[in-house]
């Protein structure tokens, strides 16, 4: 078997492992809900809803109740299959690099693989320090979606790259962009949960239905906000570096550091949206829920920058590998 | 403004965030209560009000969002600065809408009035916000930590313990721990103090400590660097120049405005800043993949050139994609390449009417290249000739007579020409695109069936033109050309410096924890009548700070011989003791 084919097979393997993890995480979240639902119903305080300005919040561990054995089994399966899926993905990425004879992140397919890997790695890394398993179902769910999309829509055969991409900046600029994307992904999950939990706490009739009981098991909106912020802060710094690195590279490759190419425009838009988010957090009346909406808009821009800008617009940044355009490289 | 008004350490409110929001008063800051209380003052009051609004965080936030939205149309609509031809095409396809969009600047978004207005307002707002904050921060840098609050109960992080060491020893140990190992660069700024007996408490010793002044420093640096970035980019726009030249193998060009095919310059550019070197293209190499997966994908382009310096010296150089050549501060980029066949046309009278290399622009991965030959200088009585052609580096001619290229290298070159005759319109003085032939007023050469005649010419061949127009000859060798972009922008180093300063400032301001820790210790006696020192700690942080409790716990652990009230003593005692021994020694040597 060819190395490239083996890599594809491993990506499918990773997607399968992560699907199992997804189910296990969901079961875990459901079980915890049952165990805690009654206790929680009494103790439910609408504490500091949405008002994330207080310094009081630290990220609480969700392991405050004595774990029931069944629950632990589901959580254990979930975590070990996530580790397995992530490891398989890593091997797949390395093999892809070997097959192509270069850094394995030069087109959309590879970007999808490495971006998913980064999101998983961030999630696993966070769990080494504290229990963040409540994020698991969503992180694995998103990465399975990305991987399957990547395999079916973005896939291109492994091969070398055109002269414009033969540069160490491919490693730095794109590598950092991918890390930022992975971190933004996890932060996005936290912000979505924050909004859902907040709506349930404030009595949204839709979210009060029993199907959403699991929301009581995720941390308070305030601590989810804090978690999202910490991740977004790291993501934002990396994004800033992505743009600076891209500009340095553009200066070498295209003869100008900034030219409002569609990819540059959208990278700029993302940067400004996350900058606005950081400013919103420190503006009274714009923190809490509204700040979370910035994260969601920002992340949608990240997704659009990756998909829409690569596939719809025809800029210099046409490196998806899906179009056959010569003009990008010289 | 006094320290007390800026800091409210008694409260559990985040005193740190004040001065950052637009509602809380700051030391000399521009912030004022935003709200419906419109000023009843005259125009000066109005100006002041406007200024305060503009420099408020809320407005900065709005401007940021506007900036993001305003940037988007430039990625959707074609932009003149990138692709003027696409703009023309759009205007042709949508005459009414296009005209309106054009009038509103939508084809030059990033230099339009509205886009500029947004970012200029944003930067004005930035200055209005940053200058007072810088001054306030300058004062705050000399401030002492806020004094120890009376009650610790409501603080986000607290800890308590008891020890046999005296309050003085506790105070010294904690202060030394908080200052950290570097005397000149203490982690915390620490004040120690003493309190008289009050509220039923005996006399106490206190420690007040604060860290993270760098956070605000980084934040200010970030914003100031953005300002510097804007200024350097603007200066670059004014001082830069950029020229584009097409050079064929064996030929050269001189770095002078007239030698460029196109030349852009900033308003403050002086032609004297062009260093008078010249350059010859010796040869051009290209490599393409020949494997099946990436067939014909470009792999390498190299231009071998000889540079002649103004002082007479010459040297050989290479220019590659990603590796521009720097000559006297100007960078020369390899931006494109293609074939420039040598074409000779003799008119019907047998005179040579045209002889030269004609650059053909590649249109696909196989270098199917399009070019135009204009022959206005024909003998008297002859019609002018225009030809539109395709150059195919590796041609395959199908049974139906159509031809295409199947590889980008010149393995089987072929020139395919369509011939027109009539008035080329070159004498009217209207500048024309050399790559376009306006065929509207010309007569095409057609065969008996009315089909446009396509002439096929191989290197070294001479082919008869239809309608008695003469002959066309393709040279034996097909020279290659490179499209070079030469650029000089004296602001680049500044742009990079400010970008990196912004990045550094950003990281410092986001990742430096801003914390305060207070300690109070006093002596009582335990059940057995032995003296015991009680230690109480409280911590406060700006924003969400997951590490705050750990910081407080570590400060408690630095107390000699401490037993943590919260934990079950036996487990914690031992490791703490070990750690303390180390701390103690350090304190001793330091003081
Ligand atoms: C100012 C200049 C630049 C900016 C702001 C910029 C921005 C970005 C961003 C944000 C990404 C990742 C996001 C995504 O694709 O979803 C990205 C990816 C990438 N960039 Fe850049 N970039 C710049 C210049 C360059 C240059 C000069 C090159 C190469 C010659 C380049 C090559 C790539 C490649 C290969 C990818 C990954 C593949 C892809 O997603 O299209 N970039 N860039």
Short mmCIF file of N, CA, C and O in Angstrom, two decimals, chain B residues 108-207:
data_model
loop_
_atom_site.label_atom_id
_atom_site.label_comp_id
_atom_site.label_asym_id
_atom_site.label_seq_id
_atom_site.Cartn_x
_atom_site.Cartn_y
_atom_site.Cartn_z
N UNK B 108 -12.67 51.00 -4.94
CA UNK B 108 -11.42 51.40 -4.27
C UNK B 108 -11.71 51.48 -2.78
O UNK B 108 -11.47 52.49 -2.13
N UNK B 109 -12.25 50.38 -2.24
CA UNK B 109 -12.75 50.41 -0.87
C UNK B 109 -11.72 50.96 0.11
O UNK B 109 -12.03 51.84 0.92
N UNK B 110 -10.47 50.47 -0.02
CA UNK B 110 -9.52 50.75 1.05
C UNK B 110 -8.90 52.13 0.96
O UNK B 110 -8.14 52.53 1.83
N UNK B 111 -9.24 52.86 -0.10
CA UNK B 111 -8.83 54.26 -0.11
C UNK B 111 -10.07 55.14 -0.20
O UNK B 111 -9.96 56.34 -0.44
N UNK B 112 -11.26 54.56 -0.02
CA UNK B 112 -12.48 55.34 -0.11
C UNK B 112 -12.62 56.26 1.10
O UNK B 112 -12.00 56.06 2.14
N UNK B 113 -13.45 57.29 0.91
CA UNK B 113 -13.65 58.26 1.98
C UNK B 113 -14.20 57.58 3.23
O UNK B 113 -13.74 57.80 4.34
N UNK B 114 -15.18 56.70 3.02
CA UNK B 114 -15.83 56.12 4.22
C UNK B 114 -14.92 55.16 4.95
O UNK B 114 -14.87 55.15 6.17
N UNK B 115 -14.16 54.35 4.20
CA UNK B 115 -13.25 53.43 4.90
C UNK B 115 -12.19 54.23 5.66
O UNK B 115 -11.90 53.97 6.82
N UNK B 116 -11.64 55.23 4.97
CA UNK B 116 -10.61 56.05 5.62
C UNK B 116 -11.19 56.75 6.84
O UNK B 116 -10.55 56.82 7.89
N UNK B 117 -12.42 57.26 6.70
CA UNK B 117 -13.03 57.98 7.82
C UNK B 117 -13.11 57.07 9.04
O UNK B 117 -12.81 57.48 10.16
N UNK B 118 -13.50 55.80 8.83
CA UNK B 118 -13.66 54.90 9.97
C UNK B 118 -12.33 54.68 10.67
O UNK B 118 -12.21 54.83 11.88
N UNK B 119 -11.29 54.38 9.87
CA UNK B 119 -10.06 54.07 10.60
C UNK B 119 -9.40 55.32 11.15
O UNK B 119 -8.75 55.28 12.19
N UNK B 120 -9.62 56.46 10.51
CA UNK B 120 -9.03 57.68 11.08
C UNK B 120 -9.73 58.02 12.39
O UNK B 120 -9.10 58.31 13.40
N UNK B 121 -11.06 57.92 12.40
CA UNK B 121 -11.79 58.15 13.64
C UNK B 121 -11.33 57.18 14.73
O UNK B 121 -11.16 57.55 15.88
N UNK B 122 -11.13 55.94 14.30
CA UNK B 122 -10.69 54.93 15.26
C UNK B 122 -9.35 55.32 15.87
O UNK B 122 -9.14 55.20 17.08
N UNK B 123 -8.46 55.81 15.02
CA UNK B 123 -7.15 56.18 15.55
C UNK B 123 -7.21 57.46 16.37
O UNK B 123 -6.47 57.59 17.35
N UNK B 124 -8.11 58.38 16.00
CA UNK B 124 -8.28 59.57 16.83
C UNK B 124 -8.79 59.14 18.20
O UNK B 124 -8.28 59.55 19.25
N UNK B 125 -9.76 58.25 18.17
CA UNK B 125 -10.30 57.73 19.43
C UNK B 125 -9.20 57.05 20.24
O UNK B 125 -9.11 57.18 21.46
N UNK B 126 -8.36 56.33 19.53
CA UNK B 126 -7.25 55.63 20.18
C UNK B 126 -6.31 56.61 20.88
O UNK B 126 -5.93 56.41 22.04
N UNK B 127 -5.97 57.68 20.14
CA UNK B 127 -5.06 58.67 20.74
C UNK B 127 -5.72 59.30 21.96
O UNK B 127 -5.10 59.40 23.03
N UNK B 128 -6.99 59.67 21.80
CA UNK B 128 -7.70 60.31 22.91
C UNK B 128 -7.76 59.42 24.13
O UNK B 128 -7.86 59.88 25.26
N UNK B 129 -7.72 58.12 23.89
CA UNK B 129 -7.85 57.19 25.00
C UNK B 129 -6.47 56.87 25.58
O UNK B 129 -6.31 56.72 26.78
N UNK B 130 -5.49 56.81 24.69
CA UNK B 130 -4.18 56.29 25.10
C UNK B 130 -3.35 57.36 25.82
O UNK B 130 -2.64 57.05 26.77
N UNK B 131 -3.46 58.60 25.37
CA UNK B 131 -2.60 59.63 25.95
C UNK B 131 -2.90 59.82 27.44
O UNK B 131 -1.99 59.70 28.27
N UNK B 132 -4.16 60.06 27.80
CA UNK B 132 -4.41 60.19 29.25
C UNK B 132 -4.06 58.93 30.02
O UNK B 132 -3.59 59.00 31.16
N UNK B 133 -4.27 57.78 29.38
CA UNK B 133 -3.96 56.54 30.09
C UNK B 133 -2.47 56.37 30.30
O UNK B 133 -2.02 55.85 31.31
N UNK B 134 -1.70 56.82 29.30
CA UNK B 134 -0.25 56.73 29.45
C UNK B 134 0.20 57.60 30.62
O UNK B 134 1.02 57.18 31.44
N UNK B 135 -0.36 58.82 30.69
CA UNK B 135 0.02 59.70 31.79
C UNK B 135 -0.37 59.08 33.12
O UNK B 135 0.43 59.04 34.06
N UNK B 136 -1.61 58.57 33.18
CA UNK B 136 -2.08 57.97 34.43
C UNK B 136 -1.20 56.79 34.81
O UNK B 136 -0.86 56.60 35.98
N UNK B 137 -0.81 56.02 33.81
CA UNK B 137 0.01 54.85 34.08
C UNK B 137 1.39 55.27 34.56
O UNK B 137 1.97 54.65 35.45
N UNK B 138 1.89 56.35 33.98
CA UNK B 138 3.18 56.88 34.42
C UNK B 138 3.14 57.19 35.91
O UNK B 138 4.09 56.89 36.65
N UNK B 139 2.03 57.77 36.35
CA UNK B 139 1.91 58.06 37.80
C UNK B 139 1.75 56.77 38.58
O UNK B 139 2.38 56.58 39.62
N UNK B 140 0.91 55.87 38.04
CA UNK B 140 0.62 54.64 38.78
C UNK B 140 1.88 53.81 38.98
O UNK B 140 1.99 53.06 39.94
N UNK B 141 2.84 53.96 38.07
CA UNK B 141 4.05 53.17 38.17
C UNK B 141 4.81 53.47 39.46
O UNK B 141 5.59 52.67 39.94
N UNK B 142 4.57 54.67 40.01
CA UNK B 142 5.25 55.01 41.25
C UNK B 142 4.38 54.75 42.47
O UNK B 142 4.82 54.91 43.59
N UNK B 143 3.13 54.36 42.21
CA UNK B 143 2.22 54.12 43.34
C UNK B 143 2.68 52.96 44.20
O UNK B 143 3.33 52.04 43.73
N UNK B 144 2.26 53.02 45.47
CA UNK B 144 2.47 51.88 46.35
C UNK B 144 1.23 51.00 46.28
O UNK B 144 0.15 51.46 45.90
N UNK B 145 1.35 49.75 46.63
CA UNK B 145 0.18 48.87 46.66
C UNK B 145 -0.89 49.45 47.57
O UNK B 145 -0.56 50.10 48.57
N UNK B 146 -2.17 49.27 47.26
CA UNK B 146 -3.23 49.82 48.11
C UNK B 146 -3.18 49.19 49.49
O UNK B 146 -2.79 48.03 49.65
N UNK B 147 -3.58 49.96 50.48
CA UNK B 147 -3.35 49.48 51.84
C UNK B 147 -4.29 48.33 52.20
O UNK B 147 -5.33 48.14 51.57
N UNK B 148 -3.88 47.61 53.17
CA UNK B 148 -4.58 46.37 53.51
C UNK B 148 -6.02 46.63 53.94
O UNK B 148 -6.24 47.44 54.85
N UNK B 149 -6.99 46.02 53.31
CA UNK B 149 -8.39 46.26 53.68
C UNK B 149 -8.70 45.68 55.05
O UNK B 149 -8.03 44.76 55.53
N UNK B 150 -9.74 46.23 55.66
CA UNK B 150 -10.06 45.83 57.03
C UNK B 150 -10.54 44.39 57.09
O UNK B 150 -10.14 43.62 57.95
N UNK B 151 -11.44 44.05 56.18
CA UNK B 151 -12.00 42.70 56.21
C UNK B 151 -11.62 41.95 54.94
O UNK B 151 -11.63 42.53 53.85
N UNK B 152 -11.30 40.67 55.08
CA UNK B 152 -10.89 39.87 53.93
C UNK B 152 -12.02 38.99 53.39
O UNK B 152 -11.89 38.36 52.35
N UNK B 153 -13.12 38.97 54.14
CA UNK B 153 -14.15 37.95 53.87
C UNK B 153 -14.63 37.88 52.43
O UNK B 153 -14.82 36.79 51.89
N UNK B 154 -14.83 39.01 51.77
CA UNK B 154 -15.51 38.96 50.49
C UNK B 154 -14.56 38.91 49.29
O UNK B 154 -14.98 39.10 48.16
N UNK B 155 -13.32 38.67 49.54
CA UNK B 155 -12.38 38.64 48.41
C UNK B 155 -12.46 37.32 47.66
O UNK B 155 -12.79 36.29 48.25
N UNK B 156 -12.18 37.35 46.38
CA UNK B 156 -12.33 36.14 45.56
C UNK B 156 -11.38 35.02 45.98
O UNK B 156 -11.67 33.86 45.74
N UNK B 157 -10.26 35.35 46.57
CA UNK B 157 -9.35 34.29 47.01
C UNK B 157 -8.91 34.63 48.42
O UNK B 157 -8.46 35.75 48.68
N UNK B 158 -9.04 33.67 49.31
CA UNK B 158 -8.60 33.91 50.68
C UNK B 158 -7.92 32.64 51.20
O UNK B 158 -8.09 31.56 50.62
N UNK B 159 -7.16 32.80 52.26
CA UNK B 159 -6.54 31.64 52.90
C UNK B 159 -6.21 32.03 54.33
O UNK B 159 -6.06 33.21 54.64
N UNK B 160 -6.13 31.03 55.19
CA UNK B 160 -5.80 31.28 56.59
C UNK B 160 -4.88 30.20 57.08
O UNK B 160 -4.90 29.08 56.57
N UNK B 161 -4.12 30.54 58.10
CA UNK B 161 -3.26 29.52 58.68
C UNK B 161 -2.80 29.96 60.06
O UNK B 161 -3.10 31.07 60.51
N UNK B 162 -2.09 29.06 60.70
CA UNK B 162 -1.54 29.40 62.01
C UNK B 162 -0.11 28.88 62.06
O UNK B 162 0.22 27.88 61.41
N UNK B 163 0.73 29.59 62.82
CA UNK B 163 2.13 29.18 62.89
C UNK B 163 2.72 29.56 64.23
O UNK B 163 2.17 30.42 64.94
N UNK B 164 3.81 28.93 64.53
CA UNK B 164 4.48 29.27 65.78
C UNK B 164 5.41 30.46 65.60
O UNK B 164 5.85 31.06 66.57
N UNK B 165 5.70 30.81 64.35
CA UNK B 165 6.58 31.94 64.10
C UNK B 165 5.87 33.24 64.50
O UNK B 165 4.66 33.32 64.52
N UNK B 166 6.65 34.25 64.80
CA UNK B 166 6.06 35.51 65.25
C UNK B 166 5.52 36.29 64.05
O UNK B 166 5.94 36.05 62.91
N UNK B 167 4.58 37.23 64.26
CA UNK B 167 4.06 38.05 63.15
C UNK B 167 5.16 38.73 62.36
O UNK B 167 5.07 38.85 61.13
N UNK B 168 6.22 39.18 63.02
CA UNK B 168 7.31 39.82 62.29
C UNK B 168 7.99 38.86 61.33
O UNK B 168 8.28 39.19 60.18
N UNK B 169 8.21 37.63 61.82
CA UNK B 169 8.83 36.64 60.94
C UNK B 169 7.92 36.31 59.76
O UNK B 169 8.37 36.19 58.63
N UNK B 170 6.62 36.19 60.07
CA UNK B 170 5.65 35.90 59.02
C UNK B 170 5.72 37.00 57.96
O UNK B 170 5.82 36.75 56.76
N UNK B 171 5.68 38.22 58.41
CA UNK B 171 5.67 39.35 57.50
C UNK B 171 6.92 39.35 56.62
O UNK B 171 6.85 39.50 55.40
N UNK B 172 8.06 39.13 57.24
CA UNK B 172 9.30 39.14 56.45
C UNK B 172 9.32 38.02 55.44
O UNK B 172 9.70 38.21 54.29
N UNK B 173 8.88 36.83 55.89
CA UNK B 173 8.94 35.68 54.99
C UNK B 173 8.01 35.88 53.80
O UNK B 173 8.39 35.66 52.65
N UNK B 174 6.78 36.33 54.07
CA UNK B 174 5.82 36.50 52.97
C UNK B 174 6.29 37.61 52.04
O UNK B 174 6.24 37.49 50.81
N UNK B 175 6.79 38.69 52.62
CA UNK B 175 7.25 39.80 51.78
C UNK B 175 8.39 39.33 50.88
O UNK B 175 8.41 39.63 49.68
N UNK B 176 9.31 38.56 51.45
CA UNK B 176 10.43 38.08 50.63
C UNK B 176 9.94 37.15 49.53
O UNK B 176 10.37 37.24 48.38
N UNK B 177 8.97 36.29 49.89
CA UNK B 177 8.43 35.38 48.89
C UNK B 177 7.77 36.15 47.75
O UNK B 177 7.96 35.85 46.57
N UNK B 178 6.98 37.16 48.11
CA UNK B 178 6.24 37.88 47.08
C UNK B 178 7.16 38.71 46.20
O UNK B 178 6.92 38.86 45.00
N UNK B 179 8.22 39.23 46.80
CA UNK B 179 9.15 40.02 45.97
C UNK B 179 9.86 39.15 44.95
O UNK B 179 10.18 39.59 43.87
N UNK B 180 10.09 37.90 45.32
CA UNK B 180 10.76 37.00 44.39
C UNK B 180 12.25 37.13 44.47
O UNK B 180 12.79 37.96 45.20
N UNK B 181 12.95 36.31 43.70
CA UNK B 181 14.40 36.22 43.82
C UNK B 181 15.15 37.42 43.24
O UNK B 181 16.31 37.63 43.59
N UNK B 182 14.54 38.18 42.36
CA UNK B 182 15.28 39.27 41.72
C UNK B 182 15.01 40.57 42.47
O UNK B 182 13.88 41.06 42.48
N UNK B 183 16.04 41.11 43.04
CA UNK B 183 15.83 42.31 43.85
C UNK B 183 15.45 43.50 42.98
O UNK B 183 14.62 44.30 43.33
N UNK B 184 16.10 43.59 41.83
CA UNK B 184 15.86 44.75 40.99
C UNK B 184 14.52 44.65 40.26
O UNK B 184 13.94 45.65 39.85
N UNK B 185 14.07 43.41 40.06
CA UNK B 185 12.85 43.20 39.28
C UNK B 185 11.89 42.37 40.11
O UNK B 185 11.66 41.21 39.83
N UNK B 186 11.34 42.97 41.16
CA UNK B 186 10.49 42.18 42.05
C UNK B 186 9.21 41.73 41.34
O UNK B 186 8.67 42.47 40.51
N UNK B 187 8.75 40.52 41.66
CA UNK B 187 7.49 40.05 41.10
C UNK B 187 6.35 40.92 41.61
O UNK B 187 5.53 41.41 40.85
N UNK B 188 6.32 41.10 42.92
CA UNK B 188 5.32 41.95 43.55
C UNK B 188 6.00 43.19 44.09
O UNK B 188 7.14 43.15 44.55
N UNK B 189 5.28 44.27 44.05
CA UNK B 189 5.72 45.46 44.79
C UNK B 189 5.11 45.32 46.18
O UNK B 189 3.90 45.14 46.30
N UNK B 190 5.93 45.36 47.22
CA UNK B 190 5.43 44.97 48.54
C UNK B 190 5.62 46.10 49.54
O UNK B 190 6.68 46.73 49.60
N UNK B 191 4.58 46.34 50.33
CA UNK B 191 4.68 47.24 51.48
C UNK B 191 4.36 46.43 52.74
O UNK B 191 3.38 45.70 52.75
N UNK B 192 5.16 46.59 53.75
CA UNK B 192 4.79 45.96 55.02
C UNK B 192 4.38 47.05 55.99
O UNK B 192 4.79 48.20 55.86
N UNK B 193 3.52 46.69 56.95
CA UNK B 193 3.03 47.69 57.88
C UNK B 193 2.58 47.08 59.18
O UNK B 193 2.74 45.88 59.40
N UNK B 194 2.05 47.93 60.03
CA UNK B 194 1.55 47.46 61.32
C UNK B 194 0.27 48.21 61.62
O UNK B 194 0.08 49.33 61.16
N UNK B 195 -0.64 47.55 62.36
CA UNK B 195 -1.90 48.20 62.72
C UNK B 195 -2.07 48.15 64.23
O UNK B 195 -1.69 47.17 64.89
N UNK B 196 -2.67 49.22 64.74
CA UNK B 196 -3.03 49.26 66.17
C UNK B 196 -4.15 48.26 66.41
O UNK B 196 -4.85 47.87 65.47
N UNK B 197 -4.35 47.85 67.65
CA UNK B 197 -5.49 46.99 67.94
C UNK B 197 -6.79 47.70 67.57
O UNK B 197 -6.92 48.90 67.78
N UNK B 198 -7.71 46.97 66.92
CA UNK B 198 -9.02 47.58 66.61
C UNK B 198 -10.01 46.46 66.34
O UNK B 198 -9.63 45.33 66.02
N UNK B 199 -11.27 46.76 66.47
CA UNK B 199 -12.36 45.83 66.22
C UNK B 199 -12.14 44.51 66.95
O UNK B 199 -12.33 43.44 66.40
N UNK B 200 -11.70 44.58 68.14
CA UNK B 200 -11.53 43.38 68.93
C UNK B 200 -10.36 42.52 68.49
O UNK B 200 -10.24 41.38 68.88
N UNK B 201 -9.51 43.11 67.61
CA UNK B 201 -8.37 42.35 67.16
C UNK B 201 -7.14 42.97 67.78
O UNK B 201 -7.07 44.20 67.90
N UNK B 202 -6.16 42.15 68.16
CA UNK B 202 -4.95 42.76 68.72
C UNK B 202 -4.16 43.47 67.62
O UNK B 202 -4.56 43.46 66.47
N UNK B 203 -3.06 44.04 68.01
CA UNK B 203 -2.20 44.70 67.01
C UNK B 203 -1.74 43.68 65.97
O UNK B 203 -1.50 42.52 66.29
N UNK B 204 -1.66 44.10 64.72
CA UNK B 204 -1.31 43.16 63.65
C UNK B 204 -0.17 43.69 62.82
O UNK B 204 0.12 44.89 62.84
N UNK B 205 0.45 42.77 62.12
CA UNK B 205 1.39 43.15 61.07
C UNK B 205 0.71 42.91 59.74
O UNK B 205 -0.04 41.94 59.58
N UNK B 206 0.97 43.75 58.74
CA UNK B 206 0.31 43.58 57.44
C UNK B 206 1.33 43.59 56.31
O UNK B 206 2.42 44.16 56.43
N UNK B 207 0.93 42.94 55.22
CA UNK B 207 1.68 43.00 53.97
C UNK B 207 0.69 43.37 52.88
O UNK B 207 -0.39 42.78 52.80
#
